[in-house]
mmCIF file of C-alpha atoms in Angstrom:
data_model
loop_
_atom_site.group_PDB
_atom_site.id
_atom_site.type_symbol
_atom_site.label_atom_id
_atom_site.label_comp_id
_atom_site.label_asym_id
_atom_site.label_seq_id
_atom_site.Cartn_x
_atom_site.Cartn_y
_atom_site.Cartn_z
ATOM 1 C CA MET A 1179 -9.341 19.574 -6.201
ATOM 2 C CA THR A 1180 -11.716 20.416 -3.394
ATOM 3 C CA THR A 1181 -11.479 21.293 0.267
ATOM 4 C CA ALA A 1182 -15.037 20.307 1.109
ATOM 5 C CA GLN A 1183 -15.706 17.570 3.618
ATOM 6 C CA THR A 1184 -17.157 14.343 2.259
ATOM 7 C CA THR A 1185 -18.663 11.192 3.760
ATOM 8 C CA ARG A 1186 -15.494 9.100 3.735
ATOM 9 C CA VAL A 1187 -11.888 10.135 3.256
ATOM 10 C CA ALA A 1188 -8.937 7.977 2.200
ATOM 11 C CA LEU A 1189 -5.210 8.616 2.135
ATOM 12 C CA VAL A 1190 -3.299 6.410 -0.323
ATOM 13 C CA THR A 1191 0.473 6.466 0.024
ATOM 14 C CA GLY A 1192 2.324 5.674 -3.176
ATOM 15 C CA GLY A 1193 -0.844 6.702 -4.985
ATOM 16 C CA SER A 1194 0.912 8.262 -7.950
ATOM 17 C CA GLY A 1195 1.411 5.058 -9.921
ATOM 18 C CA GLY A 1196 1.021 1.298 -10.230
ATOM 19 C CA ILE A 1197 -1.139 -0.372 -7.612
ATOM 20 C CA GLY A 1198 -1.457 2.836 -5.592
ATOM 21 C CA ARG A 1199 -3.032 4.703 -8.477
ATOM 22 C CA ALA A 1200 -5.462 1.844 -9.149
ATOM 23 C CA VAL A 1201 -6.438 1.884 -5.472
ATOM 24 C CA ALA A 1202 -6.946 5.653 -5.503
ATOM 25 C CA GLU A 1203 -9.123 5.464 -8.630
ATOM 26 C CA ARG A 1204 -11.183 2.603 -7.226
ATOM 27 C CA LEU A 1205 -11.828 4.388 -3.948
ATOM 28 C CA GLY A 1206 -12.748 7.514 -5.908
ATOM 29 C CA ALA A 1207 -15.278 5.439 -7.851
ATOM 30 C CA ASP A 1208 -16.648 4.257 -4.502
ATOM 31 C CA GLY A 1209 -17.306 7.887 -3.544
ATOM 32 C CA PHE A 1210 -14.291 8.594 -1.359
ATOM 33 C CA ALA A 1211 -12.396 11.822 -1.170
ATOM 34 C CA VAL A 1212 -8.888 10.569 -1.878
ATOM 35 C CA ALA A 1213 -5.565 12.131 -0.911
ATOM 36 C CA VAL A 1214 -3.018 10.862 -3.442
ATOM 37 C CA HIS A 1215 0.470 10.734 -1.931
ATOM 38 C CA TYR A 1216 3.717 10.844 -3.855
ATOM 39 C CA ALA A 1217 7.384 10.858 -2.907
ATOM 40 C CA GLY A 1218 9.124 11.948 -6.093
ATOM 41 C CA ASN A 1219 6.819 12.551 -9.045
ATOM 42 C CA ALA A 1220 4.297 15.308 -8.497
ATOM 43 C CA GLU A 1221 3.063 15.237 -12.094
ATOM 44 C CA ARG A 1222 2.088 11.574 -11.890
ATOM 45 C CA ALA A 1223 0.312 12.290 -8.621
ATOM 46 C CA LYS A 1224 -1.662 15.088 -10.281
ATOM 47 C CA GLU A 1225 -2.620 12.713 -13.089
ATOM 48 C CA ALA A 1226 -3.769 10.143 -10.538
ATOM 49 C CA ALA A 1227 -5.788 12.809 -8.709
ATOM 50 C CA ALA A 1228 -7.452 13.780 -11.983
ATOM 51 C CA ALA A 1229 -8.308 10.110 -12.544
ATOM 52 C CA VAL A 1230 -9.875 9.965 -9.071
ATOM 53 C CA GLU A 1231 -12.109 12.894 -9.941
ATOM 54 C CA ALA A 1232 -12.963 11.377 -13.328
ATOM 55 C CA ALA A 1233 -14.043 8.241 -11.440
ATOM 56 C CA GLY A 1234 -16.398 10.322 -9.303
ATOM 57 C CA GLY A 1235 -14.367 11.103 -6.197
ATOM 58 C CA ARG A 1236 -12.734 14.196 -4.780
ATOM 59 C CA SER A 1237 -8.975 14.528 -4.696
ATOM 60 C CA LEU A 1238 -5.988 16.121 -3.038
ATOM 61 C CA VAL A 1239 -2.277 15.703 -3.789
ATOM 62 C CA VAL A 1240 0.143 15.390 -0.869
ATOM 63 C CA GLY A 1241 3.867 14.667 -0.811
ATOM 64 C CA GLY A 1242 6.601 13.473 1.525
ATOM 65 C CA TYR A 1243 8.924 10.579 2.312
ATOM 66 C CA VAL A 1244 7.031 7.922 4.266
ATOM 67 C CA ALA A 1245 9.958 7.184 6.583
ATOM 68 C CA ASP A 1246 10.147 10.825 7.708
ATOM 69 C CA GLU A 1247 7.829 11.169 10.703
ATOM 70 C CA GLN A 1248 7.585 14.958 10.449
ATOM 71 C CA ALA A 1249 6.696 14.834 6.758
ATOM 72 C CA VAL A 1250 4.085 12.137 7.411
ATOM 73 C CA ALA A 1251 2.519 14.079 10.284
ATOM 74 C CA ALA A 1252 2.327 17.176 8.071
ATOM 75 C CA MET A 1253 0.725 15.087 5.338
ATOM 76 C CA PHE A 1254 -1.968 13.805 7.695
ATOM 77 C CA ASP A 1255 -2.548 17.366 8.919
ATOM 78 C CA GLU A 1256 -3.055 18.527 5.336
ATOM 79 C CA VAL A 1257 -5.594 15.807 4.605
ATOM 80 C CA GLU A 1258 -7.532 16.504 7.795
ATOM 81 C CA GLN A 1259 -7.588 20.224 7.089
ATOM 82 C CA ALA A 1260 -8.799 19.635 3.526
ATOM 83 C CA PHE A 1261 -11.426 16.976 4.173
ATOM 84 C CA GLY A 1262 -12.239 17.189 7.881
ATOM 85 C CA GLY A 1263 -10.824 13.825 8.929
ATOM 86 C CA ILE A 1264 -9.493 10.480 7.698
ATOM 87 C CA ASP A 1265 -11.406 7.203 7.537
ATOM 88 C CA VAL A 1266 -9.094 4.941 5.533
ATOM 89 C CA VAL A 1267 -5.318 4.824 5.169
ATOM 90 C CA VAL A 1268 -3.885 2.575 2.457
ATOM 91 C CA HIS A 1269 -0.106 2.308 2.605
ATOM 92 C CA THR A 1270 1.110 1.040 -0.774
ATOM 93 C CA ALA A 1271 4.419 2.948 -0.888
ATOM 94 C CA GLY A 1272 7.459 0.698 -1.026
ATOM 95 C CA ILE A 1273 10.559 -0.269 -2.979
ATOM 96 C CA MET A 1274 11.852 -3.624 -4.250
ATOM 97 C CA LEU A 1275 15.551 -4.347 -4.875
ATOM 98 C CA LEU A 1276 16.343 -7.954 -5.788
ATOM 99 C CA ALA A 1277 19.523 -10.011 -5.528
ATOM 100 C CA PRO A 1278 20.594 -13.455 -4.279
ATOM 101 C CA LEU A 1279 21.215 -13.227 -0.549
ATOM 102 C CA ALA A 1280 24.936 -13.962 -0.951
ATOM 103 C CA GLU A 1281 25.201 -10.981 -3.305
ATOM 104 C CA LEU A 1282 22.770 -8.632 -1.563
ATOM 105 C CA ASP A 1283 24.098 -5.090 -1.289
ATOM 106 C CA LEU A 1284 23.527 -4.144 2.341
ATOM 107 C CA ASP A 1285 22.990 -0.522 1.368
ATOM 108 C CA ASP A 1286 20.108 -1.714 -0.822
ATOM 109 C CA PHE A 1287 18.773 -3.740 2.086
ATOM 110 C CA ASP A 1288 18.978 -0.732 4.374
ATOM 111 C CA ARG A 1289 17.081 1.380 1.801
ATOM 112 C CA MET A 1290 14.314 -1.236 1.628
ATOM 113 C CA HIS A 1291 14.189 -1.547 5.394
ATOM 114 C CA ARG A 1292 13.908 2.215 5.830
ATOM 115 C CA THR A 1293 11.151 2.621 3.250
ATOM 116 C CA ASN A 1294 9.245 -0.642 3.654
ATOM 117 C CA VAL A 1295 9.553 -1.242 7.401
ATOM 118 C CA ARG A 1296 10.185 2.144 8.985
ATOM 119 C CA GLY A 1297 7.829 3.719 6.442
ATOM 120 C CA THR A 1298 5.068 1.313 7.439
ATOM 121 C CA ILE A 1299 5.712 1.971 11.133
ATOM 122 C CA VAL A 1300 5.631 5.753 10.645
ATOM 123 C CA VAL A 1301 2.456 5.762 8.530
ATOM 124 C CA ALA A 1302 0.672 3.177 10.683
ATOM 125 C CA ARG A 1303 1.601 4.996 13.888
ATOM 126 C CA GLU A 1304 0.137 8.228 12.541
ATOM 127 C CA ALA A 1305 -2.935 6.429 11.190
ATOM 128 C CA ALA A 1306 -3.533 4.718 14.539
ATOM 129 C CA GLY A 1307 -4.111 8.067 16.208
ATOM 130 C CA ARG A 1308 -6.113 9.687 13.428
ATOM 131 C CA VAL A 1309 -8.397 7.232 11.624
ATOM 132 C CA ARG A 1310 -12.001 7.813 12.641
ATOM 133 C CA THR A 1311 -14.320 5.247 14.201
ATOM 134 C CA GLY A 1312 -15.503 2.751 11.621
ATOM 135 C CA GLY A 1313 -12.371 3.230 9.557
ATOM 136 C CA ALA A 1314 -9.686 0.958 8.158
ATOM 137 C CA ILE A 1315 -5.916 0.780 7.856
ATOM 138 C CA VAL A 1316 -4.572 -1.312 4.969
ATOM 139 C CA THR A 1317 -0.863 -2.054 4.707
ATOM 140 C CA PHE A 1318 0.940 -3.779 1.852
ATOM 141 C CA SER A 1319 2.785 -7.052 2.273
ATOM 142 C CA SER A 1320 3.722 -9.459 -0.551
ATOM 143 C CA SER A 1321 3.024 -13.062 -1.492
ATOM 144 C CA VAL A 1322 6.792 -13.621 -1.728
ATOM 145 C CA VAL A 1323 6.853 -13.825 2.066
ATOM 146 C CA LYS A 1324 5.436 -17.340 1.758
ATOM 147 C CA LEU A 1325 6.484 -18.186 -1.819
ATOM 148 C CA ALA A 1326 10.186 -17.901 -0.893
ATOM 149 C CA LEU A 1327 11.343 -17.067 -4.422
ATOM 150 C CA PRO A 1328 15.102 -16.816 -5.043
ATOM 151 C CA THR A 1329 16.531 -13.254 -5.111
ATOM 152 C CA TYR A 1330 13.672 -11.945 -2.926
ATOM 153 C CA ALA A 1331 15.239 -12.511 0.528
ATOM 154 C CA GLY A 1332 15.810 -8.858 1.405
ATOM 155 C CA TYR A 1333 12.474 -7.686 0.047
ATOM 156 C CA ALA A 1334 10.516 -10.570 1.586
ATOM 157 C CA ALA A 1335 12.165 -9.883 4.947
ATOM 158 C CA SER A 1336 10.915 -6.298 4.840
ATOM 159 C CA LYS A 1337 7.403 -7.468 3.986
ATOM 160 C CA GLY A 1338 7.408 -10.134 6.694
ATOM 161 C CA ALA A 1339 7.914 -7.264 9.109
ATOM 162 C CA VAL A 1340 4.827 -5.590 7.637
ATOM 163 C CA ASP A 1341 2.801 -8.722 8.432
ATOM 164 C CA ALA A 1342 3.856 -8.564 12.079
ATOM 165 C CA ILE A 1343 3.206 -4.830 12.375
ATOM 166 C CA THR A 1344 -0.269 -5.249 10.891
ATOM 167 C CA MET A 1345 -1.436 -8.104 13.097
ATOM 168 C CA ILE A 1346 -0.163 -6.465 16.278
ATOM 169 C CA LEU A 1347 -1.670 -3.057 15.477
ATOM 170 C CA ALA A 1348 -5.057 -4.688 14.882
ATOM 171 C CA LYS A 1349 -4.986 -5.964 18.474
ATOM 172 C CA GLU A 1350 -3.696 -2.685 19.874
ATOM 173 C CA LEU A 1351 -6.668 -0.815 18.393
ATOM 174 C CA ARG A 1352 -9.150 -2.885 20.417
ATOM 175 C CA GLY A 1353 -12.257 -0.848 21.181
ATOM 176 C CA ARG A 1354 -11.683 1.699 18.395
ATOM 177 C CA ASP A 1355 -13.802 -0.022 15.689
ATOM 178 C CA VAL A 1356 -10.882 0.365 13.255
ATOM 179 C CA THR A 1357 -9.796 -2.640 11.200
ATOM 180 C CA VAL A 1358 -6.153 -3.264 10.295
ATOM 181 C CA ASN A 1359 -5.265 -5.675 7.515
ATOM 182 C CA ALA A 1360 -2.506 -6.296 4.987
ATOM 183 C CA VAL A 1361 -2.888 -7.064 1.297
ATOM 184 C CA ALA A 1362 -0.229 -9.414 -0.096
ATOM 185 C CA PRO A 1363 -0.222 -9.237 -3.907
ATOM 186 C CA GLY A 1364 1.345 -11.904 -6.059
ATOM 187 C CA PRO A 1365 3.073 -11.158 -9.369
ATOM 188 C CA THR A 1366 1.337 -8.020 -10.635
ATOM 189 C CA ALA A 1367 1.978 -6.153 -13.870
ATOM 190 C CA THR A 1368 3.311 -2.880 -12.492
ATOM 191 C CA PRO A 1369 6.444 -0.940 -13.475
ATOM 192 C CA LEU A 1370 7.978 -1.845 -10.090
ATOM 193 C CA PHE A 1371 7.497 -5.558 -10.796
ATOM 194 C CA LEU A 1372 8.385 -5.610 -14.491
ATOM 195 C CA GLU A 1373 11.494 -3.419 -14.306
ATOM 196 C CA GLY A 1374 14.648 -5.306 -15.194
ATOM 197 C CA LYS A 1375 12.976 -8.689 -15.736
ATOM 198 C CA PRO A 1376 13.551 -10.554 -19.030
ATOM 199 C CA GLN A 1377 10.392 -11.667 -20.834
ATOM 200 C CA GLU A 1378 11.167 -15.293 -20.003
ATOM 201 C CA ALA A 1379 11.044 -14.510 -16.292
ATOM 202 C CA VAL A 1380 7.805 -12.551 -16.686
ATOM 203 C CA ASP A 1381 6.221 -15.436 -18.597
ATOM 204 C CA ARG A 1382 7.321 -17.937 -15.952
ATOM 205 C CA LEU A 1383 5.820 -15.859 -13.162
ATOM 206 C CA ALA A 1384 2.617 -15.338 -15.151
ATOM 207 C CA SER A 1385 2.246 -19.127 -15.435
ATOM 208 C CA MET A 1386 2.398 -19.687 -11.659
ATOM 209 C CA PRO A 1387 -1.232 -18.901 -10.745
ATOM 210 C CA PRO A 1388 -3.904 -21.425 -11.780
ATOM 211 C CA LEU A 1389 -5.521 -18.488 -13.600
ATOM 212 C CA GLU A 1390 -2.360 -18.353 -15.758
ATOM 213 C CA ARG A 1391 -1.780 -14.616 -15.903
ATOM 214 C CA LEU A 1392 -0.164 -11.810 -13.987
ATOM 215 C CA GLY A 1393 -2.369 -9.838 -11.688
ATOM 216 C CA GLU A 1394 -3.437 -6.380 -12.748
ATOM 217 C CA PRO A 1395 -3.431 -3.344 -10.446
ATOM 218 C CA ALA A 1396 -7.236 -3.316 -10.624
ATOM 219 C CA ASP A 1397 -7.299 -6.853 -9.161
ATOM 220 C CA ILE A 1398 -5.422 -5.611 -6.111
ATOM 221 C CA ALA A 1399 -7.547 -2.475 -5.841
ATOM 222 C CA GLU A 1400 -10.651 -4.668 -5.673
ATOM 223 C CA ALA A 1401 -9.335 -6.344 -2.529
ATOM 224 C CA VAL A 1402 -8.395 -3.011 -0.967
ATOM 225 C CA ALA A 1403 -11.872 -1.626 -1.652
ATOM 226 C CA PHE A 1404 -13.321 -4.665 0.133
ATOM 227 C CA LEU A 1405 -11.156 -4.075 3.204
ATOM 228 C CA ALA A 1406 -11.775 -0.317 3.126
ATOM 229 C CA GLY A 1407 -15.530 -0.670 2.862
ATOM 230 C CA PRO A 1408 -17.774 -3.655 3.574
ATOM 231 C CA ALA A 1409 -15.241 -5.976 5.258
ATOM 232 C CA ARG A 1410 -15.906 -4.913 8.834
ATOM 233 C CA TRP A 1411 -15.443 -8.439 10.208
ATOM 234 C CA VAL A 1412 -12.057 -8.985 8.547
ATOM 235 C CA ASN A 1413 -9.390 -7.761 10.951
ATOM 236 C CA GLY A 1414 -5.762 -8.571 11.736
ATOM 237 C CA GLN A 1415 -5.365 -10.590 8.541
ATOM 238 C CA VAL A 1416 -2.928 -10.863 5.650
ATOM 239 C CA LEU A 1417 -5.076 -11.222 2.542
ATOM 240 C CA TYR A 1418 -3.211 -12.991 -0.277
ATOM 241 C CA VAL A 1419 -4.357 -11.566 -3.611
ATOM 242 C CA ASN A 1420 -2.402 -13.627 -6.100
ATOM 243 C CA GLY A 1421 -4.700 -15.709 -8.296
ATOM 244 C CA GLY A 1422 -4.089 -18.874 -6.283
ATOM 245 C CA VAL A 1423 -0.298 -19.038 -6.174
ATOM 246 C CA ALA A 1424 0.724 -21.260 -3.271
#
């Protein structure tokens, strides 16, 4: 861990595992100082931070629930104090609870809405006031918004809200030279995606893309690195990163 200022600084929410960790490692390899956020597992966050440093970046571990505005503000304060500012915010934190709509537990839906929608609003609102000129905000949507897969109604609804938030914020930041985009992964081999799915279902989903495999977290991190770095003329977009699933 270091408290020195570096050229570019990224905050990755949900950076302790899955896609978030891959994003943190990739940005570290690109020379970023990366703040790895976690909500519940500090040890995994420390492991991810060590991986960032092994990749060549600097690291910091920060915690807090993304839907809690005070915790998020404190988290941003900590990153700014450690690294001198924030250039990129990547908001990967989210939860997925699946059920047919007729059987959807409304408490589960409320949990997803609070984390996925309110959490995105809280993090994006804080990022909008803090990201430096030339920076980027990257939210996380999902390809299921357009794929309309059974059992995904509640989750897809929460991610459709992320699409709207992202496109509107991009317009609201006119004149700031800050891009705002969403990444919408398809089926990706993460613990969040694989949990509770029989192998038959996994195989069926892996066969959907023309490339005939599940995505890997590194595939998604590649797209995030593009939006966080060279993609200065991509703004207000939802980038589908799914191997060609349509």
